[in-house]
XYZ file of C-alpha atoms in Angstrom:
544
model
C -96.400 -56.526 4.513
C -92.752 -57.353 5.234
C -93.251 -58.649 8.762
C -96.446 -60.620 8.149
C -94.911 -62.129 5.001
C -91.984 -63.554 6.999
C -89.200 -61.351 5.620
C -88.514 -59.188 8.658
C -85.413 -61.127 9.743
C -83.458 -60.446 6.553
C -80.563 -57.989 6.726
C -78.146 -57.157 3.954
C -74.517 -57.395 5.113
C -72.011 -54.836 3.792
C -69.104 -56.272 5.772
C -68.102 -52.785 6.967
C -65.621 -52.827 9.845
C -64.327 -49.262 9.780
C -61.977 -49.244 6.791
C -64.530 -47.500 4.522
C -63.999 -49.784 1.549
C -65.804 -48.675 -1.580
C -67.912 -51.796 -2.335
C -69.699 -51.383 1.010
C -71.816 -48.522 -0.368
C -73.384 -50.060 -3.472
C -75.185 -53.263 -2.478
C -77.447 -54.845 -3.152
C -80.086 -56.253 -5.426
C -82.829 -58.836 -5.305
C -86.158 -59.535 -6.895
C -88.948 -61.876 -7.867
C -88.170 -65.259 -9.434
C -90.450 -68.309 -9.597
C -87.674 -70.668 -8.548
C -89.712 -73.857 -8.227
C -92.107 -73.269 -11.129
C -95.241 -73.500 -9.007
C -96.766 -70.305 -10.397
C -96.018 -68.168 -7.337
C -93.227 -65.583 -7.377
C -90.506 -66.258 -4.818
C -88.190 -63.625 -3.330
C -84.456 -63.905 -4.015
C -82.169 -61.477 -2.157
C -78.474 -60.674 -2.464
C -77.307 -60.982 1.143
C -73.844 -59.421 0.818
C -70.773 -60.749 2.623
C -68.255 -60.165 5.374
C -64.615 -59.428 4.698
C -62.158 -62.253 5.519
C -61.305 -62.224 9.212
C -64.069 -59.749 10.060
C -67.221 -61.634 10.909
C -68.928 -64.957 10.306
C -69.615 -65.803 6.648
C -73.142 -65.345 5.308
C -74.775 -66.967 2.257
C -74.388 -64.861 -0.865
C -78.101 -65.274 -1.630
C -81.183 -65.832 0.489
C -84.292 -67.456 -0.958
C -87.814 -67.120 0.428
C -90.399 -69.369 -1.192
C -93.911 -68.043 -1.730
C -96.406 -70.148 0.240
C -99.302 -68.871 -1.845
C -101.124 -67.384 1.145
C -99.331 -64.092 1.564
C -96.391 -65.571 3.470
C -92.891 -66.670 2.509
C -90.680 -69.375 4.024
C -86.899 -69.188 4.022
C -85.619 -71.934 1.728
C -81.955 -71.078 1.210
C -80.706 -74.502 2.309
C -83.315 -76.463 0.359
C -82.318 -74.588 -2.796
C -78.631 -75.417 -2.343
C -77.656 -71.790 -1.735
C -76.500 -71.981 1.885
C -72.870 -72.736 0.967
C -72.646 -70.151 -1.803
C -70.093 -67.570 -0.661
C -69.426 -64.379 -2.634
C -69.543 -60.620 -2.207
C -72.593 -60.290 -4.424
C -74.279 -57.280 -5.990
C -76.948 -58.052 -8.562
C -79.037 -60.810 -10.085
C -80.530 -61.545 -13.481
C -82.818 -64.535 -14.034
C -83.616 -66.380 -17.260
C -83.892 -69.890 -18.636
C -80.475 -69.803 -20.303
C -80.456 -73.547 -21.078
C -84.110 -73.756 -22.230
C -85.001 -76.553 -19.842
C -88.093 -74.885 -18.405
C -86.888 -73.311 -15.154
C -85.364 -70.014 -14.103
C -81.596 -69.898 -13.755
C -79.820 -67.047 -11.968
C -76.681 -65.063 -12.734
C -75.067 -63.393 -9.708
C -72.641 -60.510 -10.212
C -69.912 -60.232 -7.593
C -66.674 -58.639 -6.493
C -64.651 -61.495 -7.940
C -65.804 -64.562 -9.865
C -69.352 -64.189 -11.151
C -71.701 -67.114 -10.553
C -74.101 -68.842 -12.916
C -76.597 -70.832 -10.883
C -78.260 -73.552 -12.929
C -81.725 -74.402 -11.668
C -82.748 -78.052 -11.640
C -86.185 -78.473 -10.105
C -85.724 -75.627 -7.631
C -82.189 -76.604 -6.576
C -79.242 -74.521 -7.769
C -75.755 -75.587 -8.823
C -72.970 -73.080 -9.454
C -71.737 -73.778 -13.002
C -70.101 -70.401 -13.644
C -66.603 -71.765 -14.218
C -67.550 -74.585 -16.561
C -69.925 -72.239 -18.403
C -67.076 -69.774 -19.056
C -68.514 -66.906 -17.012
C -66.285 -66.855 -13.925
C -63.131 -65.340 -15.444
C -61.767 -62.773 -15.267
C -62.516 -61.896 -11.658
C -63.782 -58.299 -11.768
C -66.195 -56.064 -9.879
C -69.403 -56.761 -11.788
C -72.705 -55.030 -11.120
C -75.665 -55.086 -13.517
C -76.369 -57.979 -15.877
C -78.796 -58.602 -18.712
C -79.933 -61.808 -20.421
C -81.200 -61.182 -23.967
C -81.194 -62.980 -27.307
C -78.806 -60.815 -29.280
C -78.769 -62.861 -32.495
C -82.230 -64.544 -32.507
C -80.834 -68.052 -32.279
C -83.123 -68.853 -29.363
C -80.358 -69.014 -26.739
C -80.202 -66.132 -24.221
C -76.900 -64.267 -24.383
C -75.486 -62.197 -21.518
C -74.181 -58.663 -21.067
C -72.319 -57.983 -17.807
C -71.629 -54.441 -16.641
C -68.476 -53.818 -14.615
C -67.603 -50.996 -12.251
C -63.979 -50.156 -11.275
C -60.789 -52.229 -10.618
C -60.986 -52.082 -6.826
C -59.273 -54.494 -4.431
C -58.364 -54.123 -0.747
C -54.748 -53.723 -1.862
C -55.573 -50.885 -4.305
C -58.013 -49.078 -2.007
C -57.488 -45.316 -2.046
C -57.656 -42.862 0.845
C -60.501 -40.395 0.383
C -61.928 -37.814 2.756
C -64.790 -35.330 2.862
C -63.542 -33.316 5.854
C -59.790 -33.435 5.268
C -59.150 -35.560 8.355
C -61.082 -38.823 8.470
C -61.225 -41.492 5.784
C -64.472 -41.690 3.868
C -65.867 -43.721 1.018
C -64.359 -42.867 -2.343
C -66.451 -41.936 -5.362
C -65.796 -43.441 -8.796
C -63.981 -40.260 -9.857
C -60.867 -41.651 -8.132
C -60.781 -44.785 -10.332
C -60.657 -45.749 -13.961
C -63.625 -47.775 -15.148
C -63.660 -51.494 -15.961
C -65.292 -52.194 -19.345
C -68.344 -54.442 -19.580
C -68.341 -57.836 -21.254
C -70.642 -59.657 -23.672
C -70.987 -63.433 -23.723
C -72.543 -65.425 -26.546
C -74.605 -68.458 -25.510
C -73.255 -71.534 -27.306
C -76.436 -73.545 -26.781
C -74.646 -76.330 -24.927
C -74.557 -74.839 -21.436
C -71.462 -72.727 -22.110
C -70.796 -69.136 -23.129
C -67.985 -67.555 -25.137
C -66.855 -63.978 -24.632
C -67.427 -61.964 -27.800
C -67.197 -58.418 -26.436
C -65.179 -56.845 -29.225
C -66.487 -59.049 -32.013
C -70.080 -58.070 -31.143
C -69.281 -54.349 -30.956
C -69.276 -53.889 -27.190
C -65.583 -53.020 -26.945
C -64.411 -49.649 -25.675
C -66.933 -49.265 -22.868
C -65.772 -46.752 -20.224
C -67.099 -48.966 -17.432
C -68.443 -47.773 -14.075
C -71.737 -49.420 -15.045
C -74.604 -49.658 -12.556
C -77.619 -50.263 -14.800
C -78.488 -52.038 -18.052
C -81.767 -52.220 -19.937
C -83.058 -53.967 -23.047
C -85.315 -52.238 -25.572
C -86.045 -52.055 -29.298
C -85.998 -48.297 -29.701
C -85.950 -48.241 -33.510
C -88.624 -50.912 -33.940
C -86.604 -53.218 -36.193
C -87.375 -56.316 -34.134
C -83.853 -56.652 -32.706
C -82.971 -55.975 -29.075
C -80.845 -52.913 -28.335
C -78.980 -52.326 -25.056
C -78.794 -49.181 -22.901
C -76.008 -48.917 -20.308
C -76.086 -46.391 -17.440
C -72.628 -45.442 -16.182
C -71.574 -43.704 -12.976
C -69.729 -40.439 -13.832
C -69.086 -41.671 -17.385
C -71.221 -41.208 -20.492
C -74.220 -43.481 -20.922
C -74.142 -45.946 -23.815
C -76.740 -47.028 -26.355
C -75.878 -50.115 -28.376
C -77.965 -50.406 -31.537
C -78.404 -53.949 -32.792
C -77.333 -54.166 -36.430
C -79.835 -56.948 -37.079
C -77.293 -59.732 -36.992
C -76.299 -59.895 -33.323
C -73.579 -57.258 -33.636
C -73.912 -53.743 -32.242
C -72.904 -50.139 -32.853
C -72.625 -47.677 -29.957
C -74.670 -44.524 -30.755
C -75.227 -42.906 -27.335
C -73.730 -39.504 -28.161
C -75.462 -39.219 -31.524
C -78.759 -40.358 -30.008
C -78.621 -37.746 -27.251
C -78.584 -40.099 -24.246
C -74.907 -39.999 -23.283
C -74.853 -36.707 -21.350
C -77.125 -34.180 -19.677
C -78.293 -30.999 -21.406
C -74.979 -29.315 -20.532
C -72.884 -32.039 -22.124
C -71.760 -33.544 -18.821
C -71.845 -37.149 -17.717
C -74.046 -37.839 -14.709
C -73.799 -40.528 -12.047
C -76.047 -43.064 -13.751
C -77.478 -45.704 -11.412
C -80.635 -47.697 -12.173
C -82.393 -47.640 -15.529
C -85.589 -48.794 -17.205
C -87.131 -48.483 -20.658
C -90.775 -48.720 -21.695
C -93.440 -47.258 -23.970
C -95.328 -44.663 -21.927
C -97.974 -43.475 -24.372
C -99.784 -44.426 -27.580
C -96.918 -43.291 -29.802
C -95.249 -46.694 -29.622
C -91.943 -44.959 -28.969
C -89.998 -45.913 -25.826
C -88.666 -43.729 -23.045
C -85.600 -44.418 -20.920
C -85.456 -43.391 -17.257
C -82.075 -43.148 -15.536
C -81.507 -42.620 -11.807
C -78.701 -40.188 -10.989
C -76.857 -38.653 -8.036
C -78.359 -35.999 -5.768
C -78.482 -32.562 -7.413
C -78.571 -34.180 -10.862
C -82.284 -35.147 -11.226
C -83.576 -38.290 -12.894
C -83.191 -38.461 -16.665
C -86.241 -39.213 -18.825
C -85.118 -39.688 -22.418
C -88.067 -39.933 -24.821
C -87.496 -41.302 -28.299
C -88.427 -38.649 -30.865
C -87.762 -40.756 -33.960
C -84.967 -40.648 -36.540
C -82.497 -42.076 -34.007
C -82.834 -39.179 -31.540
C -83.863 -38.965 -27.871
C -84.647 -35.874 -25.800
C -84.422 -35.586 -22.023
C -87.882 -34.413 -20.974
C -87.633 -34.919 -17.212
C -88.273 -31.226 -16.396
C -91.179 -30.950 -18.844
C -92.638 -34.203 -17.490
C -92.517 -32.759 -13.944
C -90.098 -35.465 -12.774
C -86.930 -33.367 -12.850
C -87.247 -30.974 -9.924
C -88.962 -33.384 -7.465
C -86.076 -35.829 -8.025
C -83.306 -33.206 -7.908
C -82.223 -33.760 -4.288
C -82.672 -37.530 -4.348
C -79.927 -40.041 -5.020
C -81.855 -42.571 -7.089
C -80.702 -46.178 -7.414
C -83.544 -48.562 -8.299
C -86.339 -47.400 -10.572
C -88.892 -48.957 -12.883
C -91.990 -48.296 -14.984
C -95.175 -50.141 -14.047
C -98.903 -49.442 -14.008
C -99.331 -48.923 -10.288
C -103.004 -47.945 -10.452
C -104.044 -50.022 -13.523
C -105.338 -46.959 -15.366
C -103.767 -47.995 -18.709
C -100.512 -46.021 -18.565
C -97.151 -46.650 -16.924
C -96.050 -44.896 -13.747
C -92.514 -44.523 -12.387
C -91.202 -45.616 -8.991
C -87.876 -44.359 -7.612
C -85.864 -45.911 -4.790
C -83.571 -43.394 -3.117
C -80.758 -43.309 -0.575
C -77.347 -41.669 -0.243
C -73.915 -43.309 0.114
C -72.406 -40.915 2.711
C -73.821 -41.399 6.195
C -73.019 -37.859 7.351
C -74.025 -36.064 4.155
C -76.361 -33.793 6.171
C -73.304 -32.171 7.769
C -72.014 -31.146 4.354
C -75.286 -30.375 2.564
C -78.201 -29.434 4.792
C -80.801 -30.062 2.080
C -79.722 -33.679 1.416
C -80.218 -36.622 3.747
C -78.633 -40.070 3.995
C -81.930 -41.882 4.345
C -84.435 -40.782 1.697
C -88.068 -41.619 0.958
C -88.965 -43.476 -2.238
C -91.101 -41.651 -4.781
C -93.996 -42.675 -7.017
C -94.754 -40.555 -10.092
C -98.234 -41.184 -11.526
C -98.615 -40.863 -15.282
C -101.239 -38.243 -16.185
C -101.579 -39.461 -19.764
C -100.506 -36.149 -21.277
C -96.730 -36.488 -21.097
C -96.529 -35.337 -17.472
C -96.338 -37.089 -14.114
C -97.600 -36.116 -10.667
C -95.692 -37.053 -7.539
C -98.109 -39.220 -5.565
C -99.254 -37.609 -2.332
C -97.932 -39.273 0.785
C -100.491 -40.989 2.970
C -99.796 -40.417 6.641
C -97.968 -43.467 7.910
C -97.724 -44.855 4.368
C -94.748 -46.491 2.706
C -93.702 -43.379 0.794
C -93.108 -41.513 4.041
C -90.452 -43.987 5.157
C -86.850 -42.885 4.678
C -84.615 -45.691 3.441
C -81.083 -46.337 2.260
C -82.738 -47.590 -0.896
C -80.941 -49.617 -3.531
C -82.678 -52.414 -5.464
C -86.297 -52.326 -6.614
C -88.471 -54.875 -8.395
C -92.158 -55.492 -9.177
C -94.284 -58.616 -9.436
C -97.752 -59.925 -8.622
C -96.949 -61.974 -5.518
C -100.557 -62.712 -4.554
C -101.958 -63.165 -8.086
C -104.671 -60.577 -7.638
C -103.718 -58.729 -10.827
C -101.922 -55.663 -9.508
C -98.159 -55.313 -9.164
C -96.478 -55.490 -5.771
C -93.072 -53.994 -4.949
C -89.831 -55.224 -3.385
C -87.183 -52.738 -2.192
C -83.760 -53.506 -0.713
C -81.631 -51.355 1.569
C -77.854 -51.234 1.718
C -76.812 -52.730 5.049
C -80.436 -52.977 6.090
C -83.751 -54.795 5.702
C -85.888 -55.647 2.703
C -89.342 -54.159 2.200
C -92.306 -55.922 0.587
C -95.250 -53.717 -0.337
C -98.550 -55.253 -1.359
C -100.448 -53.171 -3.890
C -104.144 -52.651 -3.221
C -105.821 -50.858 -6.132
C -109.081 -50.022 -4.380
C -111.216 -49.464 -7.508
C -110.140 -52.912 -8.656
C -111.396 -54.447 -5.433
C -114.699 -52.719 -6.109
C -114.834 -54.098 -9.657
C -114.361 -50.721 -11.352
C -110.815 -51.298 -12.687
C -109.695 -54.264 -14.768
C -106.454 -55.896 -15.819
C -105.039 -58.435 -18.263
C -101.918 -60.519 -17.592
C -100.172 -62.540 -20.296
C -97.380 -65.105 -19.808
C -95.411 -65.804 -22.987
C -93.472 -68.992 -23.629
C -91.223 -69.221 -26.641
C -90.842 -72.490 -28.531
C -88.815 -74.476 -29.207
C -86.157 -72.178 -27.723
C -86.003 -68.800 -25.972
C -88.484 -70.158 -23.436
C -88.737 -66.764 -21.720
C -89.658 -65.113 -25.038
C -87.036 -62.428 -24.388
C -87.422 -59.645 -26.934
C -91.080 -60.362 -27.658
C -93.398 -57.355 -27.936
C -97.087 -57.260 -26.984
C -99.494 -54.554 -28.124
C -102.937 -54.362 -26.507
C -105.800 -52.091 -27.609
C -108.684 -51.715 -25.158
C -111.301 -48.988 -24.942
C -109.562 -47.152 -27.754
C -106.247 -46.987 -25.884
C -103.044 -48.620 -27.052
C -100.445 -50.138 -24.711
C -97.163 -51.915 -25.383
C -94.950 -54.283 -23.392
C -91.452 -55.604 -24.108
C -90.363 -58.892 -22.487
C -86.968 -58.409 -20.882
C -84.618 -59.026 -17.976
C -82.291 -56.395 -16.523
C -83.524 -52.870 -15.680
C -83.816 -51.157 -12.302
C -80.734 -51.488 -10.071
C -79.167 -54.956 -9.678
C -82.672 -56.443 -9.502
C -85.027 -58.845 -11.250
C -88.716 -58.137 -11.876
C -91.236 -60.593 -13.249
C -91.450 -61.007 -17.040
C -95.227 -61.332 -17.294
C -96.954 -58.558 -19.256
C -99.490 -56.675 -17.130
C -101.946 -54.358 -18.883
C -104.053 -52.127 -16.680
C -107.320 -51.541 -18.522
C -109.110 -48.966 -16.419
C -112.861 -49.454 -16.942
C -112.481 -51.675 -20.037
C -113.650 -55.247 -19.466
C -111.878 -56.770 -22.450
C -108.968 -56.219 -24.792
C -110.273 -55.567 -28.287
C -107.043 -56.613 -29.998
C -103.902 -58.242 -28.627
C -100.934 -58.541 -30.985
C -97.881 -60.576 -30.072
C -94.684 -60.037 -32.047
C -92.341 -62.944 -31.419
C -88.564 -62.430 -31.649
C -88.347 -64.608 -34.780
C -90.590 -62.190 -36.694
C -93.858 -64.087 -36.441
C -96.988 -62.320 -35.259
C -100.195 -63.587 -33.667
C -103.454 -61.664 -33.220
C -106.206 -62.291 -30.683
C -109.489 -60.411 -30.453
C -112.012 -59.815 -27.672
C -109.760 -61.142 -24.913
C -111.557 -61.169 -21.570
C -110.041 -59.061 -18.815
C -109.326 -60.074 -15.216
C -107.604 -63.222 -16.430
C -104.107 -64.635 -16.489
C -103.468 -66.063 -19.925
C -100.641 -68.293 -21.143
C -99.513 -68.175 -24.747
C -97.076 -70.763 -26.108
C -95.513 -69.809 -29.407
C -97.026 -71.758 -32.298
C -100.167 -73.022 -30.553
C -102.312 -70.173 -31.819
C -104.478 -69.854 -28.721
C -104.560 -68.214 -25.325
C -104.828 -70.689 -22.477
C -105.920 -69.832 -18.928
C -103.034 -70.070 -16.518
C -103.643 -72.976 -14.144
C -104.456 -71.963 -10.600
C -101.544 -73.264 -8.526
C -101.929 -74.961 -5.209
C -101.772 -72.682 -2.196
C -101.868 -73.219 1.534
C -105.109 -71.277 1.772
C -107.042 -69.196 -0.783
C -106.145 -65.553 -1.226
C -109.055 -63.224 -0.612
C -108.471 -61.112 -3.687
C -107.017 -63.391 -6.359
C -108.284 -62.982 -9.910
C -111.220 -65.150 -10.867
């Protein structure tokens, strides 16, 4: 629905002018953020940049406000973003100052930007907040409450120390310059910033246990893999080992990736980690971590086996071979068909335009893939519908999900490097016929951690157990909505809904009606129907 939604004019700008500079291959992210707090998800896109002296400047971000009728209106100027200039890569959104609206962190090639939201208008406060220095090539970012003080902290992944002056000459044919791979560079370590609760952050990378990262990071994800109630951090690195930071229960961390079995592939080699997501896929309550990798490396699917150990089960889950030739950037778990288990979407696209000349089986533009969870530990690659979205070959990068039309199912946003954005509306046909049901829950922490980052929801319906972890980060440089969506299949109610708040408190609700959007504010002890926001005209398929 890209064209009819009003997004067809957007184009990501790489700035390429023939020099084949490395940053031109990796942009860019985007996602769903309710910028103005009206209850409708807006679309925020990293627009890229031009190099100095090579083209007219473009805004670093473009904002499209949701009109509530299936269309979006460009609102970059109204949001104060039209004069924001930066070579941007990724976004992460959270209410870092606990004032009730969604702020945005933009990673860049240079000074990172913290955009404070005040009533839908943004102000860049990165420098005064202590997040602009040093100027590095930053990629993926993650807001999470590391120490349970109610103030969202920030982890920022960095890539390599590239500048135009240090650009290296690389070639794939021995004659012409081509884009370099990260093998030619040392990595830049990531950084951790503690939220001081007064609008500023202090770097505490080494003190918190994040020192020694090899860098080359392209994906970060939050999870609580050991179930101790404290948020852990997974970091996907490009040609370096992946990292798993276990929270010690006091806001400090210990890196355990090698011991946990997630650092390397089955042959002990580092892969080209791109996007990442973590979620509970079955009734075990144990999470799985999916990692997008380079072509001829297959996607990783690390399932937690207990006792601190993961096992890569991508081949056994029937994800490995179908993803072997793809170069996967964005990916995420979501219940695409609302059948009570989580599916996996991959966004694919290569970085070398003429890769077909070197490897006949691999293409530059690649179709996205949807793997449907069969409920038995395996996935089936969804069959392509003739003319459907999964037949389209893209230079895919970012990917995010969110319910843009408030009809209960999750819609998809995909970005292309140097190309357009794609908005796909999800139409679960059995739901339209009343045969499939859904429950959506918005959590609000109080008095702090307004996004309830790190909260865990467990829903039991029709004898099936599902779990959701409230988080930012995940996918590739992108932001998905934080609302918990439970597909219920034929069940018309949730028998038991348990909410585990980050501070250790737990609330239980029974016989929760399906096909509703509920709001739960910590401490009130009741589920409240989400107010129906104003829209230009009613949607035909919104939830009752």
